[in-house]
Coordinates of C-alpha atoms and ligand atoms in Angstrom, one line a residue:
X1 CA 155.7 -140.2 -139.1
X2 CA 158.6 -138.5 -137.1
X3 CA 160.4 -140.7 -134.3
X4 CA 159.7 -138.2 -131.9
X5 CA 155.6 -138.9 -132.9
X6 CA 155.8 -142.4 -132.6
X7 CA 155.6 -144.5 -129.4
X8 CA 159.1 -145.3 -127.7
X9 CA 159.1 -149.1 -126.5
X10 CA 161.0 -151.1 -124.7
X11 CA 160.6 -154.5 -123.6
X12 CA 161.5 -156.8 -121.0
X13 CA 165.3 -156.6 -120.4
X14 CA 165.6 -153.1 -121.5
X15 CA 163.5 -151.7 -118.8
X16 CA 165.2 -150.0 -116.2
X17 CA 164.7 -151.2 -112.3
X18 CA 163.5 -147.4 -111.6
X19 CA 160.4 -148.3 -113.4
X20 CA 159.7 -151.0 -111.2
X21 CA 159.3 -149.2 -107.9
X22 CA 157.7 -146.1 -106.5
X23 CA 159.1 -144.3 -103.3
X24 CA 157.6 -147.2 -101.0
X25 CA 159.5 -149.4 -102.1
X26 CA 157.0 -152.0 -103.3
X27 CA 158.3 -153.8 -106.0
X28 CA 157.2 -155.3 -109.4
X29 CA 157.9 -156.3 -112.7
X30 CA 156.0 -155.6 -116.3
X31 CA 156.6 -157.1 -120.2
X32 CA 156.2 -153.8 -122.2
X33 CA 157.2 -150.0 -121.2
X34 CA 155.3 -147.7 -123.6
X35 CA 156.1 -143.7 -123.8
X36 CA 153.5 -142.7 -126.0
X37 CA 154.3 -138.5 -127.3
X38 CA 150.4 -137.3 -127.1
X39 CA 147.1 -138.4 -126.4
X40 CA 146.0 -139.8 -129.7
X41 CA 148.3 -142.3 -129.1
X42 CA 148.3 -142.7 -125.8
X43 CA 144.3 -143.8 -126.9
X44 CA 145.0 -146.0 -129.6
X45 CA 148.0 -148.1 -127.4
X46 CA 145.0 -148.3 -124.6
X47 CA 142.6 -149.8 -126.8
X48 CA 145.2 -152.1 -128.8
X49 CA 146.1 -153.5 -124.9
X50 CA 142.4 -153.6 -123.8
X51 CA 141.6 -155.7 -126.6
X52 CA 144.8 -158.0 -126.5
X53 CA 143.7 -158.3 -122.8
X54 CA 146.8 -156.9 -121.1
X55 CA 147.0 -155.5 -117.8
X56 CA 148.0 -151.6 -118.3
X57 CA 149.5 -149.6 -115.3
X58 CA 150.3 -145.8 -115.5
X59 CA 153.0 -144.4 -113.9
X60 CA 154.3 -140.7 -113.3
X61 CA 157.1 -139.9 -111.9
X62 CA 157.0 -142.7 -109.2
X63 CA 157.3 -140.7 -106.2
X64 CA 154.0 -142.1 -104.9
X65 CA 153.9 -143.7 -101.2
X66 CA 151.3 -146.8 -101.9
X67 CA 152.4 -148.9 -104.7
X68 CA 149.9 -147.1 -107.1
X69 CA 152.2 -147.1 -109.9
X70 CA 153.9 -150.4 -109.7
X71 CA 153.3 -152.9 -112.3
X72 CA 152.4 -156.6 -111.2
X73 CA 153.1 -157.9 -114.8
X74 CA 151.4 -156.3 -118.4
X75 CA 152.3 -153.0 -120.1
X76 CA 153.9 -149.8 -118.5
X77 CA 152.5 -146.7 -120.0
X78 CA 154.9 -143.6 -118.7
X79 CA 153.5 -140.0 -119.4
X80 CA 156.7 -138.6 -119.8
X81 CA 156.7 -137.7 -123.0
X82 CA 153.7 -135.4 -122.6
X83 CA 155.1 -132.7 -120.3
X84 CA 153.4 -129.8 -122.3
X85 CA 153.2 -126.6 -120.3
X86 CA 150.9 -123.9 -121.9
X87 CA 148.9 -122.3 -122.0
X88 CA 148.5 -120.2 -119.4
X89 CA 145.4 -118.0 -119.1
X90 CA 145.8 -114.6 -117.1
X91 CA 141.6 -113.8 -117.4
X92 CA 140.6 -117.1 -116.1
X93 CA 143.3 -117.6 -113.8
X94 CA 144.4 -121.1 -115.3
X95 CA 147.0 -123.2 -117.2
X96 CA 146.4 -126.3 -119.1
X97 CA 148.9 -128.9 -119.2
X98 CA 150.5 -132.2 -120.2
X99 CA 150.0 -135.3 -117.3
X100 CA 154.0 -135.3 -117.3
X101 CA 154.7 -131.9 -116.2
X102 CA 157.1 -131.9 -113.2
X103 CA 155.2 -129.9 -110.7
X104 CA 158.3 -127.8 -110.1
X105 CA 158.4 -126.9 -113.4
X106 CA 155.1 -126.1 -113.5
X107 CA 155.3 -124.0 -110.2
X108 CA 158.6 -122.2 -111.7
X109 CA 156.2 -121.5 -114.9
X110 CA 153.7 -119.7 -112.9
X111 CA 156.0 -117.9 -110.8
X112 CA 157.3 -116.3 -113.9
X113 CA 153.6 -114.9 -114.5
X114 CA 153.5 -114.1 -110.8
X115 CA 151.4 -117.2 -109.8
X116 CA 151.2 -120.7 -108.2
X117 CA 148.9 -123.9 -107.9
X118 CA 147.9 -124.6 -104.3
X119 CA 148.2 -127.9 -103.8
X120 CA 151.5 -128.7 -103.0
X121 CA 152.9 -132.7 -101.8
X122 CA 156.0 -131.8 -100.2
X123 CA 157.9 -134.0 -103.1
X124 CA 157.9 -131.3 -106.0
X125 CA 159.2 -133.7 -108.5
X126 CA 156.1 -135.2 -109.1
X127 CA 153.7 -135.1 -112.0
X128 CA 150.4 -132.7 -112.2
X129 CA 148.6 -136.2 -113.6
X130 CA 149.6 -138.0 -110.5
X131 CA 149.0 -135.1 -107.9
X132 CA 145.3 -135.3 -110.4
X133 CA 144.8 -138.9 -109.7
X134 CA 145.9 -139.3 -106.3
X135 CA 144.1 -136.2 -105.3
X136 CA 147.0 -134.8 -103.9
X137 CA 147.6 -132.1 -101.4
X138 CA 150.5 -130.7 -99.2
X139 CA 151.1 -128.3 -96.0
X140 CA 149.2 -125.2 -98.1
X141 CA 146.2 -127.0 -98.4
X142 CA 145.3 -126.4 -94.7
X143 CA 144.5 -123.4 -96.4
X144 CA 143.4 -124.3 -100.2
X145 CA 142.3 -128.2 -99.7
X146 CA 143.5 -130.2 -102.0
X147 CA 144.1 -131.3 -106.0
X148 CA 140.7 -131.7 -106.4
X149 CA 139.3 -128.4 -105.9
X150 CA 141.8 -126.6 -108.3
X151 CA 141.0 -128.6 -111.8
X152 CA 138.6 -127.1 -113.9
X153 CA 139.3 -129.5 -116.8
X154 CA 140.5 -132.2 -118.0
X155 CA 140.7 -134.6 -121.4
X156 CA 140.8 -137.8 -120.1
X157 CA 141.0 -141.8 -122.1
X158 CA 139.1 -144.4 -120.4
X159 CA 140.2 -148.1 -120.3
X160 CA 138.7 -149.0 -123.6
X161 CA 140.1 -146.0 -125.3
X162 CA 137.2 -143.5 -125.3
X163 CA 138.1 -140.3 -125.3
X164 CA 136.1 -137.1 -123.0
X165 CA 136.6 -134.0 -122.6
X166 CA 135.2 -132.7 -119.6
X167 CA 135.1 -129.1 -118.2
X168 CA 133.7 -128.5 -114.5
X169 CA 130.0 -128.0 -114.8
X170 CA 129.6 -130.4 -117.8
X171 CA 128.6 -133.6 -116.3
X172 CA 126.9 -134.2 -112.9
X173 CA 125.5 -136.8 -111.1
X174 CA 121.7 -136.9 -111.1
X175 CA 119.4 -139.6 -109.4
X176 CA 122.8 -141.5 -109.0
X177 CA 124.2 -141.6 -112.6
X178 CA 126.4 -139.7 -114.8
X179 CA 125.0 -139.5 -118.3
X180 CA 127.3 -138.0 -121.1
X181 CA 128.8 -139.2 -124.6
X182 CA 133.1 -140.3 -124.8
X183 CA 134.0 -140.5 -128.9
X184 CA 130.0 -140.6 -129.7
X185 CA 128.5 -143.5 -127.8
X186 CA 126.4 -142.8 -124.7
X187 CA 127.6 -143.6 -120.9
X188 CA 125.4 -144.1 -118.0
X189 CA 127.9 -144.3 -115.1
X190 CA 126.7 -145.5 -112.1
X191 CA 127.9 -143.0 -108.8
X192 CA 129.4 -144.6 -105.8
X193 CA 127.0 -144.0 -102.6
X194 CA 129.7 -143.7 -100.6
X195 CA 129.3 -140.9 -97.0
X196 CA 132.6 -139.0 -97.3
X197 CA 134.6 -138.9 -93.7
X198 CA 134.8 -134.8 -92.8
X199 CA 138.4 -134.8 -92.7
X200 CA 140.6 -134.1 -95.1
X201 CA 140.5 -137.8 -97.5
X202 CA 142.3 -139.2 -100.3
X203 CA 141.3 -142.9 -99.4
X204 CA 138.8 -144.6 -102.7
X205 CA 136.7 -142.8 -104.5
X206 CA 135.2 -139.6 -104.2
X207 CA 131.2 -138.7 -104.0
X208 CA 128.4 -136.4 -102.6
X209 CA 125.1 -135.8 -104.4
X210 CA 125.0 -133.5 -107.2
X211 CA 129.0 -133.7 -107.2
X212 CA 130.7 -133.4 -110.8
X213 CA 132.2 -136.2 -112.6
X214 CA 135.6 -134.4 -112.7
X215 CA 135.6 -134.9 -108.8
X216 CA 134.9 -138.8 -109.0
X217 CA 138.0 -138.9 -111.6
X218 CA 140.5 -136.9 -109.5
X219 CA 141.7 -139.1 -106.9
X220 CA 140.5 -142.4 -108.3
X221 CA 144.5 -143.7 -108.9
X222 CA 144.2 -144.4 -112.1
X223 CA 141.4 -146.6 -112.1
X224 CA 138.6 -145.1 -113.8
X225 CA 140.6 -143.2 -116.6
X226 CA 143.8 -141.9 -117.5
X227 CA 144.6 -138.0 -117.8
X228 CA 146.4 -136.7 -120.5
X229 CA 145.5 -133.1 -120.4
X230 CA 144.6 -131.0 -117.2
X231 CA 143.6 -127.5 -116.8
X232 CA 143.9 -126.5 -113.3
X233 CA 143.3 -123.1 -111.5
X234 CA 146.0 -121.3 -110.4
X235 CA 146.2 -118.3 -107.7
X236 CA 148.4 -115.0 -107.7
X237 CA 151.2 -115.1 -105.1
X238 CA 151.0 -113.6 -102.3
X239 CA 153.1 -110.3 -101.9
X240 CA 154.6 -111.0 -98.9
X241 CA 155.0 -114.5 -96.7
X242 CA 155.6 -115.8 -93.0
X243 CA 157.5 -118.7 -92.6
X244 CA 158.6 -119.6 -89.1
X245 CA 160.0 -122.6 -87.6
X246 CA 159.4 -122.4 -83.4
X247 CA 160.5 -125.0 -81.4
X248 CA 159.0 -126.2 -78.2
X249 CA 160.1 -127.8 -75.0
X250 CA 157.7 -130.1 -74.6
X251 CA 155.0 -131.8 -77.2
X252 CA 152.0 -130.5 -75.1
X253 CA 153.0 -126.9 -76.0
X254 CA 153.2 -127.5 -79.7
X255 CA 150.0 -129.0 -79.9
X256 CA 148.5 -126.5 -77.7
X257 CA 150.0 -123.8 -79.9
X258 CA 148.4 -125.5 -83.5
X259 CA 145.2 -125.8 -81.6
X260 CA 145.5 -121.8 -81.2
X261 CA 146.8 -121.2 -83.9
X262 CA 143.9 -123.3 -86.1
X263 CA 141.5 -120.8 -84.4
X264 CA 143.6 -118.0 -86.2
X265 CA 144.0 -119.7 -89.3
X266 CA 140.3 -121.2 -90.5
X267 CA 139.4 -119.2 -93.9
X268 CA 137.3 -119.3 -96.6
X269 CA 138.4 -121.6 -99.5
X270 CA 138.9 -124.9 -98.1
X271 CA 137.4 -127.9 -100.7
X272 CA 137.4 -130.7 -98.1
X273 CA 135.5 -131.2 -95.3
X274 CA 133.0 -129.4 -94.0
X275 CA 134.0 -126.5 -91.9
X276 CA 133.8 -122.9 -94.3
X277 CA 134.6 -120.2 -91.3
X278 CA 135.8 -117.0 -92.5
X279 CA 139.1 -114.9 -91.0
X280 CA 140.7 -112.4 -92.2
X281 CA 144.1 -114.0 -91.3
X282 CA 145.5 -116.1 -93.9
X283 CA 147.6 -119.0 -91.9
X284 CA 148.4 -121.4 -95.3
X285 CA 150.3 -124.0 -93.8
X286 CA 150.5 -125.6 -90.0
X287 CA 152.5 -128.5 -89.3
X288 CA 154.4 -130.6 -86.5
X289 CA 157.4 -132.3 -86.1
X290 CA 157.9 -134.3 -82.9
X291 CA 161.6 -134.2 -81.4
X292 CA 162.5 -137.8 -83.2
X293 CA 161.7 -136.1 -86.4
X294 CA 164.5 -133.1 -84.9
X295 CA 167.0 -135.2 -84.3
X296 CA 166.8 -137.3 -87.2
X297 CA 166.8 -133.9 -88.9
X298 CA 169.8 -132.4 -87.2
X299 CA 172.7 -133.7 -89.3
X300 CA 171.4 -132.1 -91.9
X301 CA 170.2 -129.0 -90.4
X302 CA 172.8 -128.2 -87.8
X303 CA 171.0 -125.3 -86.7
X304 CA 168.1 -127.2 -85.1
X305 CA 168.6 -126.8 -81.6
X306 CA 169.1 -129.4 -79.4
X307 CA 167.1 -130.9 -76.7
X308 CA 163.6 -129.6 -78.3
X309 CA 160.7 -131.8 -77.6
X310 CA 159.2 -130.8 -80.9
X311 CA 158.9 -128.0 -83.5
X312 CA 155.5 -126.2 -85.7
X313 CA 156.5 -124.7 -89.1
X314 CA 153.2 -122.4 -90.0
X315 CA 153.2 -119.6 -92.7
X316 CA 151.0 -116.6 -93.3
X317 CA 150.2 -114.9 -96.5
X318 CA 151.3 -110.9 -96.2
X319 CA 150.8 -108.0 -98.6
X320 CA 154.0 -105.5 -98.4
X321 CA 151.8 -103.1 -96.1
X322 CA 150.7 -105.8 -93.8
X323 CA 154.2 -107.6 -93.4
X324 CA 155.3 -106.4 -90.3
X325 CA 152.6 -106.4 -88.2
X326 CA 151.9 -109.9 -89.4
X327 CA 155.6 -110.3 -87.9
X328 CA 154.8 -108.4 -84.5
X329 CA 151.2 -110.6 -84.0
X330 CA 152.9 -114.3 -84.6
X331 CA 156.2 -113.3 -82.8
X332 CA 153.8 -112.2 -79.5
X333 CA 152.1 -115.1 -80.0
X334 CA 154.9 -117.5 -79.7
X335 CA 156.3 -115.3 -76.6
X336 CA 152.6 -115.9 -75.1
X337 CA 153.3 -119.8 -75.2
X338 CA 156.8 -119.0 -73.8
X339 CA 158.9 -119.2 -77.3
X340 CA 162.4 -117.6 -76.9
X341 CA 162.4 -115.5 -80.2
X342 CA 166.2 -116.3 -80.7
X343 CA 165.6 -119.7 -81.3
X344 CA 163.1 -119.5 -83.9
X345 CA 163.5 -119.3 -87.6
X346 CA 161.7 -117.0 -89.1
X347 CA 163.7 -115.8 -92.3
X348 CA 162.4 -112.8 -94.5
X349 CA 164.6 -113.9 -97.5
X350 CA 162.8 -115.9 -100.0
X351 CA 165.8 -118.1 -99.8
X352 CA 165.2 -118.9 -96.5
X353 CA 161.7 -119.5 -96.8
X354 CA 162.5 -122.2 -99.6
X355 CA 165.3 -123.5 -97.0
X356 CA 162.3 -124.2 -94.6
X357 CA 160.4 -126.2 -97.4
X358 CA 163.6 -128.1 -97.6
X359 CA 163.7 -129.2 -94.3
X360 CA 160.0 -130.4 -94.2
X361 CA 161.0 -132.4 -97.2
X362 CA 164.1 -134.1 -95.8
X363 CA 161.6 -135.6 -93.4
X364 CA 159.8 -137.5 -95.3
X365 CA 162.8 -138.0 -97.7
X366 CA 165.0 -139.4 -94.8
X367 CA 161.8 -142.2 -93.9
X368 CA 162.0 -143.2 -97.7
X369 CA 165.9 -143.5 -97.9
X370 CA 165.9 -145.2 -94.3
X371 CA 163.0 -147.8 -95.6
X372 CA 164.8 -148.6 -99.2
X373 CA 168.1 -149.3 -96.9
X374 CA 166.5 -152.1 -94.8
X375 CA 164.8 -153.6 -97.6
X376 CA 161.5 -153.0 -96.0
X377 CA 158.6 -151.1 -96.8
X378 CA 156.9 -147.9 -95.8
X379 CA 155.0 -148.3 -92.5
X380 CA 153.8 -144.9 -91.7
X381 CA 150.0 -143.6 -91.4
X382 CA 148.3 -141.1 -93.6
X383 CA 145.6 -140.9 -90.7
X384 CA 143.0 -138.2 -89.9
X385 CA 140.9 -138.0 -87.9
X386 CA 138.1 -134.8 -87.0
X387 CA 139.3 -132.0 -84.8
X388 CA 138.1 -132.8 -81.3
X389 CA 139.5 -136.0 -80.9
X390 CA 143.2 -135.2 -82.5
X391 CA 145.3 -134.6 -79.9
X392 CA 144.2 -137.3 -77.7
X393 CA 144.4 -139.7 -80.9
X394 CA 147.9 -138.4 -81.5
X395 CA 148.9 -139.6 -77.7
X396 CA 147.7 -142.6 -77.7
X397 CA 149.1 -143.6 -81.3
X398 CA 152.6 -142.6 -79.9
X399 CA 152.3 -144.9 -76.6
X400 CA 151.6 -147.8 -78.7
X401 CA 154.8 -147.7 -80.7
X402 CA 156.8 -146.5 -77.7
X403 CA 155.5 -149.8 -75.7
X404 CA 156.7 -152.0 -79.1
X405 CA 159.7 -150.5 -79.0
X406 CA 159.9 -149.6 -82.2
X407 CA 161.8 -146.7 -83.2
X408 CA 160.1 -143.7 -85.2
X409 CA 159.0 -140.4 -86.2
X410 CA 156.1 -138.1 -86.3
X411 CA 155.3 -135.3 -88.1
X412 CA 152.4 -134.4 -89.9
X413 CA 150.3 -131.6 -91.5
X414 CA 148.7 -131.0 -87.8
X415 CA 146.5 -128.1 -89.4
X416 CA 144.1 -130.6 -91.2
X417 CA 144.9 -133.1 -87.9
X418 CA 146.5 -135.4 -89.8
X419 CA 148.9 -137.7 -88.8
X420 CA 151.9 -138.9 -90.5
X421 CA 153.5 -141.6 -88.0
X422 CA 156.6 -143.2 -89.7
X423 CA 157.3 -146.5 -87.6
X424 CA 161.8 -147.1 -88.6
X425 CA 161.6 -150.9 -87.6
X426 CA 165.1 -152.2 -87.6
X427 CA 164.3 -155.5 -88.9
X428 CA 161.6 -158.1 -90.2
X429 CA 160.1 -159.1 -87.5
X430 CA 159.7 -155.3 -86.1
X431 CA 158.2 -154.6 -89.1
X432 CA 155.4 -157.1 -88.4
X433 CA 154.7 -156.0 -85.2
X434 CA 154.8 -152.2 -86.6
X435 CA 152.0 -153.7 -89.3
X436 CA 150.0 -154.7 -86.4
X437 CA 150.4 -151.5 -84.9
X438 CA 149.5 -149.7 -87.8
X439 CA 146.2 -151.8 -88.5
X440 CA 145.2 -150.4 -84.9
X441 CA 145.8 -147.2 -85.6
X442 CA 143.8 -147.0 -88.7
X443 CA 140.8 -149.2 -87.3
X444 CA 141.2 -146.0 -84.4
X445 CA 140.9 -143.4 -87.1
X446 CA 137.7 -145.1 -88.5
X447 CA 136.2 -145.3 -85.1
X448 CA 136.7 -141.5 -85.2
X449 CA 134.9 -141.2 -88.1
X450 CA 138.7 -140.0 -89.8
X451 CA 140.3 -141.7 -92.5
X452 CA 143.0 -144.4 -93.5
X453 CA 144.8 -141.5 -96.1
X454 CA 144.2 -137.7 -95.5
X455 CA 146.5 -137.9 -98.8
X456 CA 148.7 -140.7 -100.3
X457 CA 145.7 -143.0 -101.4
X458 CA 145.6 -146.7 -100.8
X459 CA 147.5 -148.0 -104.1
X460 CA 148.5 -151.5 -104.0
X461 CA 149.4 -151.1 -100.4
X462 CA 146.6 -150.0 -98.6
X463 CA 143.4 -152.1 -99.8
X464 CA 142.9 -154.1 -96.1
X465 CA 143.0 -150.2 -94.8
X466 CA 140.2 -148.8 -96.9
X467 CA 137.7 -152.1 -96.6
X468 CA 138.0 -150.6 -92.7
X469 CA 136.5 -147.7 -93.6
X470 CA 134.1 -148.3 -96.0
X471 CA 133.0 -152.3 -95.1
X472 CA 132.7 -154.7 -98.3
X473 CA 129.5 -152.6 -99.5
X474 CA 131.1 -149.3 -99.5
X475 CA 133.9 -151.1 -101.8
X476 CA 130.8 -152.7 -103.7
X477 CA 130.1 -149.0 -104.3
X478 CA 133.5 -148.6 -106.0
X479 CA 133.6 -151.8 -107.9
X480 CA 130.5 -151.0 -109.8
X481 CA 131.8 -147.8 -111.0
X482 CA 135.0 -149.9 -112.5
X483 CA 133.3 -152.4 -113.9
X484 CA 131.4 -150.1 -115.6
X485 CA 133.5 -148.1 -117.4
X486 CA 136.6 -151.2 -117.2
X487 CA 135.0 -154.4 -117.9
X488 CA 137.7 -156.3 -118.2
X489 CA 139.4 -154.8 -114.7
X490 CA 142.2 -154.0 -116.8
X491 CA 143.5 -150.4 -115.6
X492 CA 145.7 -150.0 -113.2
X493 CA 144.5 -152.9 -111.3
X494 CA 145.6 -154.1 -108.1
X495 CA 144.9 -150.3 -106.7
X496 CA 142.2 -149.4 -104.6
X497 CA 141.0 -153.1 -104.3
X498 CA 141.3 -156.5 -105.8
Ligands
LIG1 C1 159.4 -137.3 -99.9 C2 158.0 -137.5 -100.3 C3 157.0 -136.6 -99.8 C4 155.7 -136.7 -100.2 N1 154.8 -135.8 -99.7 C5 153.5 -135.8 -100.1 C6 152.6 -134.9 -99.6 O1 152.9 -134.0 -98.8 N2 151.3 -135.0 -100.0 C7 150.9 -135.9 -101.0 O2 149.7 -135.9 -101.3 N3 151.8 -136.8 -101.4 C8 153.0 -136.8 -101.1 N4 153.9 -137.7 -101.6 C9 153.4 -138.7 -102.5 C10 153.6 -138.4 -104.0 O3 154.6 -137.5 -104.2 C11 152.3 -137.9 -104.6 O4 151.2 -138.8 -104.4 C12 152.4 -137.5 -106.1 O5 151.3 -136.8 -106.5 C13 152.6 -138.7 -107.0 O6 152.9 -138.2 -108.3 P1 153.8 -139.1 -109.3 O7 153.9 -138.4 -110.6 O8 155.1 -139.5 -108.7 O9 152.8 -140.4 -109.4 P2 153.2 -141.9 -109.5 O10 153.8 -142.3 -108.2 O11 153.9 -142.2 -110.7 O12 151.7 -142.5 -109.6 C14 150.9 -142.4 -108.5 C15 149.5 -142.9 -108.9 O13 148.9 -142.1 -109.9 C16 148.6 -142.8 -111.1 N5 148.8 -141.9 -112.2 C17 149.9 -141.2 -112.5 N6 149.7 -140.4 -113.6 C18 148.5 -140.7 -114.0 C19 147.7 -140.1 -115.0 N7 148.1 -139.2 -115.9 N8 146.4 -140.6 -115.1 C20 145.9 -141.5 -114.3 N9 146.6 -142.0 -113.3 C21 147.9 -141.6 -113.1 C22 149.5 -144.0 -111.1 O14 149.0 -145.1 -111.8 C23 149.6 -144.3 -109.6 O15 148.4 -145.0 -109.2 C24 155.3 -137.7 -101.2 C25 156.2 -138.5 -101.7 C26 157.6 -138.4 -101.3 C27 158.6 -139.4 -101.9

C-alpha cells in the first residue's frame, strides 16, 4: 500500500489548535486526527471507532458558525484528503465530487464549463460535504433555495460503517419509514414527524411526507451519516448579471424597497418554503445591511458613503440582449424610492461584481475576527421568520439591543426575511445580557411560526434554540431516527441535541 493510500494520523500533541475550533469560536479538544484518502477507508476507520466505542466528529473546512465540527474529546476525522472534483456531466447538468472540495474550487471548475452550483454561503472556502450536511445556502438562494434542492446523489457511511449509495428517487418515506439495504442488510428507518416552519430552515432535521431520504441526510450535521461522495446539480451561468449596491437614507426606505423589490423578484425554482409564483424577472439575490454594518465596513471600503442609514445589494440575471434594459428598469426603480444614481454601485465589470461579493463577505468576516479578539463567542441570530410579520419583527429585535446597550450589526439575506443580528458585546457580562437577548428573539421567531437558523444549523451551540421550536417531542422525533441508525450515539454527537 502507497503512503498516500493509507490513513494520515496524528495524535494528541501533534494536532494543530486550528482543528480545534470552527469560525464561532467554540472550542474543544480530541485524542486522534484521522485523514483518511477515500471512502473505503474512511468506512473501515468508522467501524474500527464504533466498535472501540469512541466518539467520532467530522470536520470540513471549519468555517461553520455553531460548533458542529468541534470535537469534545474522541477521534477527528478530516475529509481533506478526498477533494476529488470530476466528473462533470454536460447532459445531466451535474458534477460528482469528493466531501473536501473547496467550494471555490468547485465553483472555478464549473465556470470553466460555463456553469455554477447555486447555493452559495458567503464563506467560499468551505467544503461541498459541509455546505451538504448543514444544508447550506447563501444570498442566491433567494432565488434557488438551498443545498438541499441541488444534490441528486450521494454515497454516504453511516455510523457503524455501512455503506449506501443513494440517487434521488431511490428511497422514500412510506407510511413513516424508509426501507432500503446499506452493504446487504435491511434498514427500516423510522421518519421524523416533524411540521416544517415555511421559511427558509436549516434548524434539525428535515421531513414532509413522501420526502426522499437524501433530503432527511442533507442538513442533518453530521449526525445521521457521513458523505464522502456528492453529485450535485449544477446550472449554466447566466449571460449577463446586475449587481448593485444602493444606499438609503433612512432604514424604512430600504425595507420598503426589498418589500418591492420581493414582488419583482418571486420565481419559479425555490426548494424551501412554500410559495412557487412565477415572474419572468430573475432577482437572485436581495439583501440588507443596516448603517452599523456601513460603518463597520467603511475602512475597508472607502467608497461607502458616509452618513447612510443602510444599504440593499440585489442582483438580476441578464442575457446579452436583455442587459440594458434590465439596467434602465432597476436604475428607475431606485430613482422612484428617491436613490441618487451617483451614489450607487452598480459595476458592469465582472471584477466589480466579485468586488461586491467581497464586501458582503467582510461583514460577516469582520463579526468573526471581532468575536475571536474578545475571546467570546458568536452571538448573532440566524432568524426567519414568514413574510408579513418581517419588518415589524426586524424593529423590534433592533430596539431590544439598542435599550441593552449593546453594540451591533445587522444585515441579512432580507429576500428570504432572514435576519442576521450580530450583537459585538464588549465584555462578559454584555455577552450575557446579549444571550438573554438572543433567547428572546428566537422564542419571537417561533411565535411567528419562523425559525431559530434560516441557515447555519444548531451545532453544539444552538440545542436550547431548536427545543424552542420543536418542544421535547418534536426532538423525540429526531432522537429516534439517531438511535436508529447510531445506537451507540456516537457520530458527531453533542450536535443537534444531547
Ligand atoms: C464569514 C462567514 C460567512 C458565512 N456565511 C454563510 C452563509 O451565507 N450561509 C451559510 O449557510 N453558511 C455560512 N457560513 C457558515 C459555513 O461557512 C457553512 O455552514 C459551511 O457550509 C460549512 O462548511 P465547512 O466545510 O466549513 O464545514 P465545517 O465547519 O467543518 O463543519 C460543519 C458541520 O458539517 C459537518 N460535516 C462536514 N463535512 C461533513 C461530511 N462530509 N459529512 C457529514 N458531516 C459533515 C461537521 O461535522 C459539522 O457538523 C459562513 C461562515 C463564515 C465564517
Amino acid at each position: 500500500m502507497s503512503t498516500e493510500d493509507q490513513i494520515i494520523h496524528k495524535i494528541k500533541g501533534e494536532i494543530g489548535e486550528d482543528h480545534l475550533h470552527d469560525a464561532s469560536n467554540y472550542r474543544g479538544e480530541c485524542d486522534d486526527l484521522y485523514y483518511p484518502p477515500d471512502t473505503e477507508s474512511f468506512a473501515r476507520l468508522l467501524s474500527a471507532l464504533y466498535a472501540e466505542g469512541k466518539k467520532i466528529t467530522i470536520a470540513g473546512a471549519r468555517t461553520g458558525l455553531t460548533g458542529g465540527c468541534v470535537p469534545e474529546g474522541g477521534a477527528l476525522i478530516s475529509t481533506d484528503r478526498m477533494n476529488r472534483i470530476g466528473p462533470f456531466d454536460r447532459e445531466r447538468e451535474t458534477v460528482t465530487c469528493g466531501p473536501g472540495v473547496l467550494l471555490a474550487d468547485l465553483q472555478e471548475h464549473l465556470r470553466q464549463h460555463g456553469y455554477f452550483f447555486p447555493a452559495d454561503p458567503t464563506e467560499t472556502l468551505c467544503t461541498i460535504g459541509g455546505v451538504v450536511a448543514n444544508n447550506s445556502s447563501g444570498a442566491r438562494s433567494y432565488k434557488y433555495g438551498s443545498a438541499r434542492g441541488f444534490v441528486t446523489a450521494a454515497e454516504v457511511v453511516f455510523a457503524v460503517g455501512a455503506r449506501l449509495r443513494l440517487q434521488r428517487g431511490d428511497v422514500i418515506e412510506q407510511g413513516g419509514y424508509f426501507s432500503f439495504e446499506a452493504d446487504g442488510k435491511p434498514f427500516r428507518l423510522p421518519a421524523p414527524m416533524l411540521k416544517m416552519p415555511s421559511t427558509k430552515n436549516a434548524a434539525g432535521y428535515y421531513f414532509k411526507p413522501g420526502c426522499d431520504l437524501l433530503d432527511l441526510l442533507v442538513g442533518s450535521e453530521g449526525t445521521l451519516c457521513v458523505f464522502t461522495e456528492v453529485t450535485l446539480k449544477v446550472l449554466p451561468l447566466p449571460e449577463r448579471l446586475l449587481s448593485c449596491v444602493a444606499f438609503f437614507e433612512s432604514v424604512e426606505g430600504a425595507l420598503g424597497f426589498v418589500s418591492k423589490s420581493r414582488r419583482h423578484g418571486v420565481t419559479e425554482t425555490r426548494s424551501h418554503g412554500d410559495t412557487e409564483t412565477r415572474s419572468l424577472e430573475a432577482v437572485r439575490a436581495l439583501e440588507f445591511f443596516d448603517g452599523n454594518s456601513l460603518g463597520f465596513l467603511r475602512d475597508d471600503f472607502p467608497k461607502v458613503p458616509e452618513g447612510k442609514a443602510a444599504a440593499v445589494w440585489f442582483e438580476v440575471e441578464a442575457t446579452n440582449e436583455n442587459f440594458d434594459e434590465v439596467v434602465i428598469e432597476w436604475a428607475g426603480r431606485l430613482e422612484v424610492v428617491g436613490v441618487p444614481l451617483e451614489e450607487v454601485w452598480m459595476p458592469v465589470d465582472p471584477a466589480g461584481v466579485e468586488e461586491i461579493r467581497k464586501f458582503r463577505h467582510a461583514v460577516s468576516w469582520k463579526v468573526s475576527e471581532y468575536i475571536k479578539q474578545k475571546g467570546l463567542r458568536k452571538l448573532g441570530t440566524d432568524t426567519a421568520v414568514p413574510i408579513e410579520a418581517f419588518d415589524d419583527y426586524y424593529r423590534w429585535a433592533i430596539a431590544m439591543v439598542r435599550e441593552a446597550g449593546i453594540k451591533y450589526v445587522a444585515y441579512g439575506h432580507f429576500g428570504d426575511c432572514h435576519l442576521h443580528l450580530n450583537m459585538l458585546p464588549k465584555d462578559n457580562t454584555e455577552y450575557v445580557t446579549g444571550k438573554g437577548i438572543y433567547l428572546e428573539l428566537c422564542r419571537k421567531a417561533v411565535e411567528l411560526g419562523g425559525t431559530v437558523s434560516a441557515e447555519h444549523g444548531i451545532g453544539k451551540l444552538k440545542k436550547e434554540y431548536l427545543k424552542l421550536m420543536y418542544g421535547e417531542e418534536g426532538i423525540g422525533e429526531m432522537r429516534k431516527v439517531k438511535r436508529y441508525l447510531d445506537p451507540k450515539n456516537l457520530l458527531n454527537t453533542g450536535n443537534l441535541f444531547d
